[in-house]
Structures are given as C-alpha cells and as structure tokens.
C-alpha cells in the first residue's frame, strides 16, 4: 500500500525568528530559504510582512527566488495585514497567505477583547479577503488546543466555507499532551461537515517537550501537514523540530506509514546553517542533529556497532547527511580537490568565493596539522557571513596571563577604508579586545551573548565564536571562526557590529556614524 504524504511546512524564518535573539538579516534568510527549498520543504513560511519593513523585504525577496516550494506569508485577520502579505508574495511562483485569529476564551477575552460572534465574523471576512489574492489560503485558530470544541468546529467549518484550503490547529502554548491532541483532531474530523475539503495541519510548541509527540499523534489520526522548524527553533521553548518529525516518519515507517518529500541527507547542513546564523548552539544530545546523536562512547556500544551497526543505530549517520569526520586535505592539496570537497559538503560557491575560501584553507593548513570537514564548513560559513563589512580587523595582539595584568589588546581596524590603531585594557583578554573595538569605533550597545565552541577535537581546533549585540531592542548575531580564539572573538564582535550598522542605516538612511 502506498504511504500517504505529509506536507512539511517550515516556519524557521517566521516562528523560528521570533525566538528572542534569533533575528536574521536578509542575506541569511535567503540562504536558509535556499537550503529549505533544496531539501524539499513543501511550504516555507518566510515571515510576517506587516511586522516590519525587513520582514516584508525578506518575504518579497524569497518569493522572487524560490521556485519549488510554496512561499507563505503570515497575516492577522485584518485587511491591512493581508494586503501587505499579498504584496510581499506577489512575485512568488506558488504563494500562500496564512491568516490567524485567536479563538480560545482566554485569548478572546483578554488579548483580543472581542466577543466570539465578532471573532467568527472576522474569520470569515479574513479568509474570504485573502482568497482575492491567492487560491492557497491557510487559516489558524490561535490557541486552538485551548478553544471550546463547539466554537472551534464552527470557526473551522466557516473558514473552509470561506475558502481556506488548509486548516492549521496550533497548540500555541505547548499545553497539549499527545492522546488529547490526537482526540482534538479526531473530533474535528468527526464533527466538521466540510472537513474533507481542507488539509488539516498542526503547529505544536514545545513548552512541555511534547511538540514532536503531539504532531505525530495528530498525523496518526489524519493531519496531513506539520508545521515545524529546523533545530526546533521558535517562540519560548520552540516548535516541533523538523528533523525529528521527518526522521521519525522515515525510521518508523512500520508504525507510521507516511512519507515526506524531504531529502533527509540535507538535515545536518540545514541544522548547522541555522545554528551558525542564529548563534543558537545545538545541544550535544539533541535528537538527530546533536553532536552525540551518532556517537558511541561506551566500550560495549562501540563493540556492538563495529560488529553490526544496527545493534545501537536505528538510522544511519549518512541518512541525515553526516559523513565520517574525515581528514580532508593537507597543505599540499590543490584548488581542484578543494573545489570538489566544497561540492561534497553541499556548497555551491562562485569563483571569487572559492578563491577566498581556498586561500583561508591554505592558511589554516599551515596552522593546523589535520584539516577536517568540520574545519572547512566553519571556514566557508565564516567567509559567507563577512560580506560588505564596513569595519574589518587588520591586526590584533593580546597580552595576558599572570605577568600581564591587566590584559592588554593592541589592534588595528579598517573603518570605511581608513586604518586606525589603539591599545586597550580590560578585565580579561576578551574584554580588553572588545574595549579596543569600542575605542576605535565608539558605540553604545549591549553585549548579550559571548559563546565559544571548538569546531573539532584537540587543542589546535578552530574556535567558533558567537557574539550577540543589542541596540534599542534589536539584536544581531555575529560569528567568527579561527584557530586563534581571540581573533575569532574580535571577528565575531565586528561581524555583529557591522550587521547592526546595516540595520541602523535601514531605519535611518542618514546614519553613517555612531
Ligand atoms: O503558535 C501559534 O499559534 C502561531 C500561529 C500564528 C499559527 O504561531
Ligand atoms: Zn507558533
């Protein structure tokens, strides 16, 4: 019997971006959208166009370039929101407007301050209005899992009659438990007379760690779209993790005979990209994409896996795109081999970018004995984030340790083409270096996150540093990867600062100085 298809609706760029600190710029969103499209995501929710000019632009640009996935824009139940979403989605080959309105007693009373009848009218009006712009309209009753059943059935029936082809039931606050959530979906199938005219979707949050379990329970009783995000990013504790949904369906096809169109071999690439861009590290024991997900530490397990992998592996590392950490090349490797390696790792770079990456690879091979796939990935990702920077690191020297108190950083920066130098001190070497940047380019922003992790094992490993800066409620993430942790730190700081300057210029085009 052929398996039934489950539509994968990815909301990394919308709900995922709503995670505090996970904001992404246009280039980063385009990058992620391209990976999502490549891996076979059916619907990409690209943003909430009315939320800001940046969100509008991102949805609009993604709509221009994505050809194989449906591009979706979120809108509240107002004509203004829907107009803005429709405008942003205009260039899309396939477009969807996703409109939503709260239906739970709590939300209607305190958040919307609307009577149920008015909410019901607004549902009909918003869905009908959205249908003027596209045949593909999705409607969500926000806080659906805490909505009274009679009212939920009434709104769902009306939304379908008004033209919604997808009805998405959110567990907005991550309150549901699997059996109960499945019963809610079954209840809709049993009681809504026109339910067969729509695809039923679910959107589960992870506040109790049940987002994936709830989503899969819903699929088993008839839901045929799952809304999810890479690495489970999203509001508060996040959304259902796409990699977990997809691999659970693939690995346990015997228990859950459903297919997705996802090329699972791209999962690790997508996970790493989202983690690098947002600065949200993936916990080592995270299912599917954690560093330890396929590692076998105990002797008994290692012995078992060597004898027969299935003793302790329920899926192969290759099925999610994990290649054996292999020694790639040394300093004698040529440009051609390097280019092939980039292709193997899933990078499709232009000639100039390959040239720059190759030069950095050669420098790295001089510094580091063994160059692994992970090193190449970190190096290329580092190159990708540093485009059109106004402030660049020219040189850095840091003195620290027991004989150098306080630590001292001497640095040169190129700012808008002009090089200047300074020496600064601080509580520690990182503090001294960041103070140096502030001395050369005075600015007043708050450092919200400074995080270092080693790309590979060993003391000569590259350090991957993430810096998050905040200004007037806007946050940006910067990244830097180098064998020298201090250089990586300053590069990450400058990367974040450069992004902040771009943000400032967008809100105030005259703002070239601090
Ligand atoms: O969690 C939620 O209810 C949402 C809706 C907009 C679908 O994100
Ligand atoms: Zn949500």
PDB file of C-alpha atoms and ligand atoms in Angstrom, residues 14-15 98 100 140 142 168 170 172 203 205, ligand 1:
ATOM      1  CA  UNK A  14       8.852  33.169  10.910  1.00  0.00           C
ATOM      2  CA  UNK A  15       8.125  31.429  14.231  1.00  0.00           C
ATOM      3  CA  UNK A  98      -1.647  32.269   6.302  1.00  0.00           C
ATOM      4  CA  UNK A 100      -4.871  33.606  12.022  1.00  0.00           C
ATOM      5  CA  UNK A 140      -5.229  29.080  12.091  1.00  0.00           C
ATOM      6  CA  UNK A 142      -4.545  30.692  17.583  1.00  0.00           C
ATOM      7  CA  UNK A 168      -3.902  24.619  10.955  1.00  0.00           C
ATOM      8  CA  UNK A 170      -1.929  25.317  16.812  1.00  0.00           C
ATOM      9  CA  UNK A 172       0.187  27.774  20.754  1.00  0.00           C
ATOM     10  CA  UNK A 203       1.560  23.598  14.760  1.00  0.00           C
ATOM     11  CA  UNK A 205       5.034  24.354  20.590  1.00  0.00           C
TER      12      UNK A 205
HETATM   13  O1  LIG B   1       1.785  29.375  17.771  1.00  0.00           O
HETATM   14  C1  LIG B   1       0.889  29.857  17.075  1.00  0.00           C
HETATM   15  O2  LIG B   1      -0.307  29.813  17.400  1.00  0.00           O
HETATM   16  C2  LIG B   1       1.292  30.514  15.841  1.00  0.00           C
HETATM   17  C3  LIG B   1       0.198  30.884  14.902  1.00  0.00           C
HETATM   18  C4  LIG B   1       0.468  32.153  14.204  1.00  0.00           C
HETATM   19  C5  LIG B   1      -0.024  29.753  13.950  1.00  0.00           C
HETATM   20  O3  LIG B   1       2.460  30.681  15.582  1.00  0.00           O
END
